[in-house]
CSV table of C-alpha atoms and ligand atoms in Angstrom, one decimal:
chain,number,residue,atom,x,y,z
N,1197,UNK,CA,117.9,55.3,99.3
N,1198,UNK,CA,115.9,58.5,99.9
N,1199,UNK,CA,114.2,59.9,96.8
N,1200,UNK,CA,114.0,63.6,96.7
N,1201,UNK,CA,112.1,65.5,93.9
N,1202,UNK,CA,112.9,69.2,93.4
N,1203,UNK,CA,110.2,71.0,91.6
N,1204,UNK,CA,112.5,73.5,89.8
N,1205,UNK,CA,116.2,74.1,89.6
N,1206,UNK,CA,117.4,76.4,92.4
N,1207,UNK,CA,120.7,78.1,93.2
N,1208,UNK,CA,123.1,75.3,93.7
N,1209,UNK,CA,124.6,75.3,97.2
N,1210,UNK,CA,122.0,73.2,98.9
N,1211,UNK,CA,121.7,70.9,95.9
N,1212,UNK,CA,125.4,70.2,96.2
N,1213,UNK,CA,125.0,69.3,99.8
N,1214,UNK,CA,122.3,66.8,98.9
N,1215,UNK,CA,124.2,65.4,96.0
N,1216,UNK,CA,127.2,64.8,98.2
N,1217,UNK,CA,125.2,62.2,100.1
N,1218,UNK,CA,125.3,58.6,98.7
N,1219,UNK,CA,122.0,57.7,100.4
N,1220,UNK,CA,120.0,60.4,98.4
N,1221,UNK,CA,118.7,60.1,94.9
N,1222,UNK,CA,117.9,63.6,93.7
N,1223,UNK,CA,115.7,64.5,90.7
N,1224,UNK,CA,115.2,68.1,89.6
N,1225,UNK,CA,112.6,69.3,87.2
N,1226,UNK,CA,114.7,70.8,84.5
N,1227,UNK,CA,112.7,73.6,83.0
N,1228,UNK,CA,113.1,77.2,84.2
N,1229,UNK,CA,109.4,77.7,84.7
N,1230,UNK,CA,106.6,76.5,87.1
N,1231,UNK,CA,106.1,72.8,86.8
N,1232,UNK,CA,102.7,72.0,85.2
N,1233,UNK,CA,100.4,70.3,87.7
N,1234,UNK,CA,100.1,67.1,85.7
N,1235,UNK,CA,103.9,66.7,85.4
N,1236,UNK,CA,104.2,67.6,89.1
N,1237,UNK,CA,101.8,64.8,90.1
N,1238,UNK,CA,103.6,62.3,87.9
N,1239,UNK,CA,107.1,63.3,89.0
N,1240,UNK,CA,106.4,63.2,92.8
N,1241,UNK,CA,105.3,59.6,92.6
N,1242,UNK,CA,107.5,57.5,94.8
N,1243,UNK,CA,109.3,60.5,96.4
N,1244,UNK,CA,110.2,60.4,100.1
N,1245,UNK,CA,110.8,64.2,100.1
N,1246,UNK,CA,109.5,67.0,97.9
N,1247,UNK,CA,111.7,70.2,97.8
N,1248,UNK,CA,109.0,72.6,96.6
N,1249,UNK,CA,108.9,76.2,95.4
N,1250,UNK,CA,106.3,78.8,96.4
N,1251,UNK,CA,104.8,78.6,92.9
N,1252,UNK,CA,103.7,75.0,93.5
N,1253,UNK,CA,100.5,74.4,95.3
N,1254,UNK,CA,101.2,71.3,97.4
N,1255,UNK,CA,97.7,70.1,98.4
N,1256,UNK,CA,96.3,66.7,99.4
N,1257,UNK,CA,96.1,65.6,95.8
N,1258,UNK,CA,99.9,66.1,95.3
N,1259,UNK,CA,100.6,64.4,98.6
N,1260,UNK,CA,98.5,61.4,97.5
N,1261,UNK,CA,100.0,61.3,94.1
N,1262,UNK,CA,103.4,61.0,95.8
N,1263,UNK,CA,102.3,58.1,97.8
N,1264,UNK,CA,102.3,56.9,101.5
N,1265,UNK,CA,106.1,57.0,101.7
N,1266,UNK,CA,106.1,60.8,101.4
N,1267,UNK,CA,107.6,62.0,104.7
N,1268,UNK,CA,108.7,65.6,104.2
N,1269,UNK,CA,108.0,68.8,102.2
N,1270,UNK,CA,110.9,71.2,102.3
N,1271,UNK,CA,109.7,74.5,100.9
N,1272,UNK,CA,112.2,76.8,99.3
N,1273,UNK,CA,110.6,79.9,100.7
N,1274,UNK,CA,110.0,81.5,104.1
N,1275,UNK,CA,106.3,81.6,103.3
N,1276,UNK,CA,104.4,78.3,103.4
N,1277,UNK,CA,100.9,79.2,102.3
N,1278,UNK,CA,101.4,77.1,99.1
N,1279,UNK,CA,101.3,74.0,101.3
N,1280,UNK,CA,98.1,72.5,102.8
N,1281,UNK,CA,99.5,72.1,106.3
N,1282,UNK,CA,96.4,70.3,107.7
N,1283,UNK,CA,96.6,67.7,104.9
N,1284,UNK,CA,100.4,67.3,105.6
N,1285,UNK,CA,99.7,66.9,109.4
N,1286,UNK,CA,97.0,64.3,108.7
N,1287,UNK,CA,99.5,62.3,106.7
N,1288,UNK,CA,102.3,62.7,109.2
N,1289,UNK,CA,104.4,64.8,106.7
N,1290,UNK,CA,106.9,67.3,108.1
N,1291,UNK,CA,106.9,70.7,106.4
N,1292,UNK,CA,109.9,73.1,106.6
N,1293,UNK,CA,110.6,76.6,105.3
N,1294,UNK,CA,113.7,78.7,104.8
N,1295,UNK,CA,114.0,81.7,107.1
N,1296,UNK,CA,117.4,83.1,107.9
N,1297,UNK,CA,119.4,86.3,108.2
N,1298,UNK,CA,120.3,86.5,104.5
N,1299,UNK,CA,116.6,86.3,103.5
N,1300,UNK,CA,115.6,88.8,106.1
N,1301,UNK,CA,118.2,91.3,105.0
N,1302,UNK,CA,117.3,90.9,101.4
N,1303,UNK,CA,113.6,91.4,101.9
N,1304,UNK,CA,114.2,94.3,104.3
N,1305,UNK,CA,116.5,96.0,101.8
N,1306,UNK,CA,113.8,95.6,99.2
N,1307,UNK,CA,111.2,97.2,101.4
N,1308,UNK,CA,113.7,100.1,102.0
N,1309,UNK,CA,114.2,100.4,98.2
N,1310,UNK,CA,110.4,100.6,97.7
N,1311,UNK,CA,110.1,103.3,100.3
N,1312,UNK,CA,112.8,105.4,98.7
N,1313,UNK,CA,111.6,104.7,95.2
N,1314,UNK,CA,108.2,106.1,96.2
N,1315,UNK,CA,109.3,109.1,98.3
N,1316,UNK,CA,112.0,110.2,95.8
N,1317,UNK,CA,109.8,109.4,92.9
N,1318,UNK,CA,112.5,107.4,91.2
N,1319,UNK,CA,110.4,105.5,88.7
N,1320,UNK,CA,108.4,108.5,87.5
N,1321,UNK,CA,111.5,110.7,87.2
N,1322,UNK,CA,113.5,108.0,85.4
N,1323,UNK,CA,110.7,107.6,82.9
N,1324,UNK,CA,110.5,111.4,82.5
N,1325,UNK,CA,114.3,111.7,82.0
N,1326,UNK,CA,114.5,108.9,79.4
N,1327,UNK,CA,111.6,110.4,77.5
N,1328,UNK,CA,113.8,113.5,77.0
N,1329,UNK,CA,111.3,115.6,78.9
N,1330,UNK,CA,113.9,117.2,81.2
N,1331,UNK,CA,114.4,120.7,79.9
N,1332,UNK,CA,115.7,122.4,83.0
N,1333,UNK,CA,115.8,122.4,86.8
N,1334,UNK,CA,112.7,123.6,88.7
N,1335,UNK,CA,112.3,124.4,92.4
N,1336,UNK,CA,108.9,122.6,92.5
N,1337,UNK,CA,109.6,119.9,90.0
N,1338,UNK,CA,108.8,116.4,91.2
N,1339,UNK,CA,108.7,117.2,94.9
N,1340,UNK,CA,108.8,114.1,97.0
N,1341,UNK,CA,109.0,113.7,100.7
N,1342,UNK,CA,111.7,113.0,103.2
N,1343,UNK,CA,112.0,109.7,104.9
N,1344,UNK,CA,114.1,111.0,107.8
N,1345,UNK,CA,112.0,111.7,111.0
N,1346,UNK,CA,108.9,109.9,109.8
N,1347,UNK,CA,107.2,107.0,111.4
N,1348,UNK,CA,107.3,103.5,110.1
N,1349,UNK,CA,104.5,101.1,111.1
N,1350,UNK,CA,105.6,97.5,110.9
N,1351,UNK,CA,102.9,94.9,110.8
N,1352,UNK,CA,104.6,91.7,111.9
N,1353,UNK,CA,107.6,92.2,114.2
N,1354,UNK,CA,109.4,89.0,113.4
N,1355,UNK,CA,112.8,88.5,111.7
N,1356,UNK,CA,112.1,90.5,108.5
N,1357,UNK,CA,110.1,93.2,110.3
N,1358,UNK,CA,113.0,93.6,112.8
N,1359,UNK,CA,115.6,93.8,110.0
N,1360,UNK,CA,113.6,96.6,108.4
N,1361,UNK,CA,113.1,98.4,111.7
N,1362,UNK,CA,116.8,98.4,112.3
N,1363,UNK,CA,117.7,99.8,108.9
N,1364,UNK,CA,115.1,102.5,109.0
N,1365,UNK,CA,115.7,103.5,112.6
N,1366,UNK,CA,119.5,103.4,112.7
N,1367,UNK,CA,120.1,104.5,109.1
N,1368,UNK,CA,117.4,107.1,108.6
N,1369,UNK,CA,116.2,108.3,112.0
N,1370,UNK,CA,112.8,106.8,111.5
N,1371,UNK,CA,110.5,106.2,114.5
N,1372,UNK,CA,109.2,102.6,114.7
N,1373,UNK,CA,105.8,101.5,115.8
N,1374,UNK,CA,104.7,97.9,115.3
N,1375,UNK,CA,101.8,95.5,115.6
N,1376,UNK,CA,101.8,91.7,115.9
N,1377,UNK,CA,99.9,89.0,117.7
N,1378,UNK,CA,102.4,89.2,120.5
N,1379,UNK,CA,104.9,91.9,121.6
N,1380,UNK,CA,108.5,91.6,120.7
N,1381,UNK,CA,110.5,93.1,123.6
N,1382,UNK,CA,113.9,92.7,121.9
N,1383,UNK,CA,112.6,94.9,119.0
N,1384,UNK,CA,111.2,97.5,121.4
N,1385,UNK,CA,114.5,97.7,123.2
N,1386,UNK,CA,116.8,97.7,120.1
N,1387,UNK,CA,115.1,100.4,118.1
N,1388,UNK,CA,112.9,102.0,120.7
N,1389,UNK,CA,109.8,100.6,119.0
N,1390,UNK,CA,106.3,101.2,120.3
N,1391,UNK,CA,103.7,98.5,120.2
N,1392,UNK,CA,100.3,99.8,118.9
N,1393,UNK,CA,97.0,98.2,118.1
N,1394,UNK,CA,96.6,97.9,114.4
N,1395,UNK,CA,94.2,100.8,113.9
N,1396,UNK,CA,96.4,103.1,116.1
N,1397,UNK,CA,99.4,102.1,114.0
N,1398,UNK,CA,97.5,102.9,110.8
N,1399,UNK,CA,96.6,106.3,112.1
N,1400,UNK,CA,100.1,107.2,113.1
N,1401,UNK,CA,102.4,105.7,110.4
N,1402,UNK,CA,103.8,107.5,107.4
N,1403,UNK,CA,104.8,104.1,106.0
N,1404,UNK,CA,103.0,100.8,106.7
N,1405,UNK,CA,105.1,97.8,105.9
N,1406,UNK,CA,103.7,94.2,106.1
N,1407,UNK,CA,105.8,91.3,107.4
N,1408,UNK,CA,103.3,88.6,108.4
N,1409,UNK,CA,102.8,85.2,106.9
N,1410,UNK,CA,99.6,84.5,104.9
N,1411,UNK,CA,97.2,82.6,107.1
N,1412,UNK,CA,93.4,82.6,107.2
N,1413,UNK,CA,93.7,85.2,110.0
N,1414,UNK,CA,95.9,87.6,107.9
N,1415,UNK,CA,93.9,87.5,104.6
N,1416,UNK,CA,92.8,91.0,103.8
N,1417,UNK,CA,94.4,92.3,107.0
N,1418,UNK,CA,94.5,95.6,105.0
N,1419,UNK,CA,91.2,96.3,103.3
N,1420,UNK,CA,89.0,99.3,102.6
N,1421,UNK,CA,88.5,100.2,106.3
N,1422,UNK,CA,92.2,100.1,107.1
N,1423,UNK,CA,93.2,102.1,104.0
N,1424,UNK,CA,90.7,104.7,105.1
N,1425,UNK,CA,92.3,104.9,108.5
N,1426,UNK,CA,95.8,105.5,107.0
N,1427,UNK,CA,96.9,109.1,106.4
N,1428,UNK,CA,96.4,110.4,102.9
N,1429,UNK,CA,100.2,111.1,102.9
N,1430,UNK,CA,101.1,107.6,103.9
N,1431,UNK,CA,102.6,104.8,101.8
N,1432,UNK,CA,101.8,101.0,102.0
N,1433,UNK,CA,104.6,98.5,101.4
N,1434,UNK,CA,103.9,94.9,100.9
N,1435,UNK,CA,106.7,92.3,100.4
N,1436,UNK,CA,104.9,89.5,102.2
N,1437,UNK,CA,102.0,87.8,100.4
N,1438,UNK,CA,99.5,89.5,98.1
N,1439,UNK,CA,96.2,88.3,99.7
N,1440,UNK,CA,97.1,90.1,102.9
N,1441,UNK,CA,96.0,93.3,101.1
N,1442,UNK,CA,92.6,93.6,99.4
N,1443,UNK,CA,94.0,94.6,96.1
N,1444,UNK,CA,90.7,96.0,94.7
N,1445,UNK,CA,90.3,98.2,97.7
N,1446,UNK,CA,93.9,99.3,97.3
N,1447,UNK,CA,93.4,100.4,93.7
N,1448,UNK,CA,90.4,102.5,94.8
N,1449,UNK,CA,92.5,104.1,97.6
N,1450,UNK,CA,95.4,104.8,95.3
N,1451,UNK,CA,93.1,106.3,92.6
N,1452,UNK,CA,91.2,108.4,95.1
N,1453,UNK,CA,94.3,109.6,96.9
N,1454,UNK,CA,93.2,108.0,100.2
N,1455,UNK,CA,96.9,107.1,100.6
N,1456,UNK,CA,99.9,108.6,98.9
N,1457,UNK,CA,101.2,105.5,97.3
N,1458,UNK,CA,102.1,101.8,97.5
N,1459,UNK,CA,105.2,99.7,96.9
N,1460,UNK,CA,104.2,96.1,96.1
N,1461,UNK,CA,106.3,93.0,95.5
N,1462,UNK,CA,103.4,90.5,95.7
N,1463,UNK,CA,99.9,90.3,94.3
N,1464,UNK,CA,96.6,88.9,95.4
N,1465,UNK,CA,96.2,86.5,92.5
N,1466,UNK,CA,99.9,86.3,91.5
N,1467,UNK,CA,101.2,86.2,88.8
N,1468,UNK,CA,98.0,88.1,87.8
N,1469,UNK,CA,97.8,91.7,88.8
N,1470,UNK,CA,94.4,92.9,90.1
N,1471,UNK,CA,93.3,89.3,89.9
N,1472,UNK,CA,92.4,90.3,86.3
N,1473,UNK,CA,92.8,87.6,83.7
N,1474,UNK,CA,91.8,90.2,81.0
N,1475,UNK,CA,95.1,92.0,81.7
N,1476,UNK,CA,93.7,95.5,82.1
N,1477,UNK,CA,96.0,96.1,85.1
N,1478,UNK,CA,94.4,98.9,87.0
N,1479,UNK,CA,97.3,98.9,89.4
N,1480,UNK,CA,99.8,99.4,86.6
N,1481,UNK,CA,98.0,102.6,85.7
N,1482,UNK,CA,98.5,104.1,89.2
N,1483,UNK,CA,101.5,106.4,88.9
N,1484,UNK,CA,101.7,106.3,92.7
N,1485,UNK,CA,102.4,102.6,92.8
N,1486,UNK,CA,105.7,100.9,92.4
N,1487,UNK,CA,105.4,97.3,91.3
N,1488,UNK,CA,108.1,94.6,91.4
N,1489,UNK,CA,107.6,90.9,90.4
N,1490,UNK,CA,108.1,89.1,93.8
N,1491,UNK,CA,111.8,89.7,93.7
N,1492,UNK,CA,112.3,90.9,97.3
N,1493,UNK,CA,114.4,87.9,98.2
N,1494,UNK,CA,116.0,87.7,94.8
N,1495,UNK,CA,119.6,88.4,95.8
N,1496,UNK,CA,122.2,85.8,95.1
N,1497,UNK,CA,123.2,85.7,98.8
N,1498,UNK,CA,119.6,85.2,100.0
N,1499,UNK,CA,118.7,82.6,97.3
N,1500,UNK,CA,121.9,80.6,98.0
N,1501,UNK,CA,121.2,80.7,101.7
N,1502,UNK,CA,117.6,79.5,101.2
N,1503,UNK,CA,119.1,76.6,99.1
N,1504,UNK,CA,121.4,75.7,102.0
N,1505,UNK,CA,118.7,76.0,104.6
N,1506,UNK,CA,116.4,73.8,102.6
N,1507,UNK,CA,119.2,71.2,102.4
N,1508,UNK,CA,120.0,71.5,106.1
N,1509,UNK,CA,116.3,70.8,107.0
N,1510,UNK,CA,116.4,67.7,104.8
N,1511,UNK,CA,119.7,66.4,106.2
N,1512,UNK,CA,118.6,67.0,109.8
N,1513,UNK,CA,115.4,65.0,109.1
N,1514,UNK,CA,117.3,62.2,107.4
N,1515,UNK,CA,119.6,62.0,110.4
N,1516,UNK,CA,116.6,61.6,112.7
N,1517,UNK,CA,116.7,65.1,114.1
N,1518,UNK,CA,114.0,67.7,114.2
N,1519,UNK,CA,114.6,70.0,111.2
N,1520,UNK,CA,115.6,73.5,112.3
N,1521,UNK,CA,112.8,75.1,110.4
N,1522,UNK,CA,109.9,72.7,110.9
N,1523,UNK,CA,106.6,74.7,110.4
N,1524,UNK,CA,104.4,74.4,113.5
N,1525,UNK,CA,100.9,73.3,112.6
N,1526,UNK,CA,98.3,74.4,115.1
P,2530,LIG,C1,109.4,84.5,99.2
P,2530,LIG,O1,108.4,85.1,98.9
P,2530,LIG,C2,109.5,83.6,100.3
P,2530,LIG,O2,108.5,83.3,100.9
P,2530,LIG,O3,110.6,83.1,100.6
P,2531,LIG,C1,120.3,121.6,93.9
P,2531,LIG,O1,120.8,121.0,93.0
P,2531,LIG,C2,120.9,122.5,94.7
P,2531,LIG,O2,122.1,122.9,94.4
P,2531,LIG,O3,120.3,123.0,95.7
């Protein structure tokens, strides 16, 4: 019998696939909130597999609390920065994530939504209209900017970056430039994208959208120097992981007008904003920022797909195959 502990209830399709197997004993933490660390450590004891969420930090202490039989951590997320990969490797534990077309489409759609919310000033104008301030049409009232014909700089030309490039290029006539650790020729061909060095991309782009995983090498990839290179008419979009952007530097850039605005779905010290336990929320005061609570993949289609992908990884592993989404540890 394989014991699987799921750290929070998730959309059900993958759980049904696991429950259909008679050789699996599935336990799910029942509260709809992040599992407290103490309960996590007690609950994983004896588990062969942990199906974890991105809110759970799975470090060596959790792995050791589970015990030597722990063989796999199946993360319910495309990101895997919540898992100590080196500790997992040392212990021979396989780690998997949940990429896939549904997740890529959902996150790319969210990036599109943030771009248009900023350029068409949707949040500001909605607030204005609800506050009964709309007294009559004006030719210069709430002027935004067109998206059509602009240049989108994609940092991270993988599946999500490619999905966004496709939508923006094919749908809105946007020019695509991108940067990554390696070139993506399929992306270049499909949407006529140009590979640029990071600083050249920052100089050129009207929108900069980040689609890289959080790794030691990508922490603060966008900081004070990068924000200064960006045009003061440009917008920064982050739907990847908060620490990739130096949030303090971003608040300064937004306040000074070094860039035109930011659309953020993730935060450096999430769920805190501005890493500020006193809750003063400098970012929240920036009218040129649009803030969503890490909901870029929160569509029913994407979250069910992630559930199925997590289960497929587990079932492949149990059947002695390499899971389709094993995270490579360098
Ligand atoms: C969401 O942030 C994910 O990594 O899937
Ligand atoms: C605006 O409403 C217009 O008619 O141009």
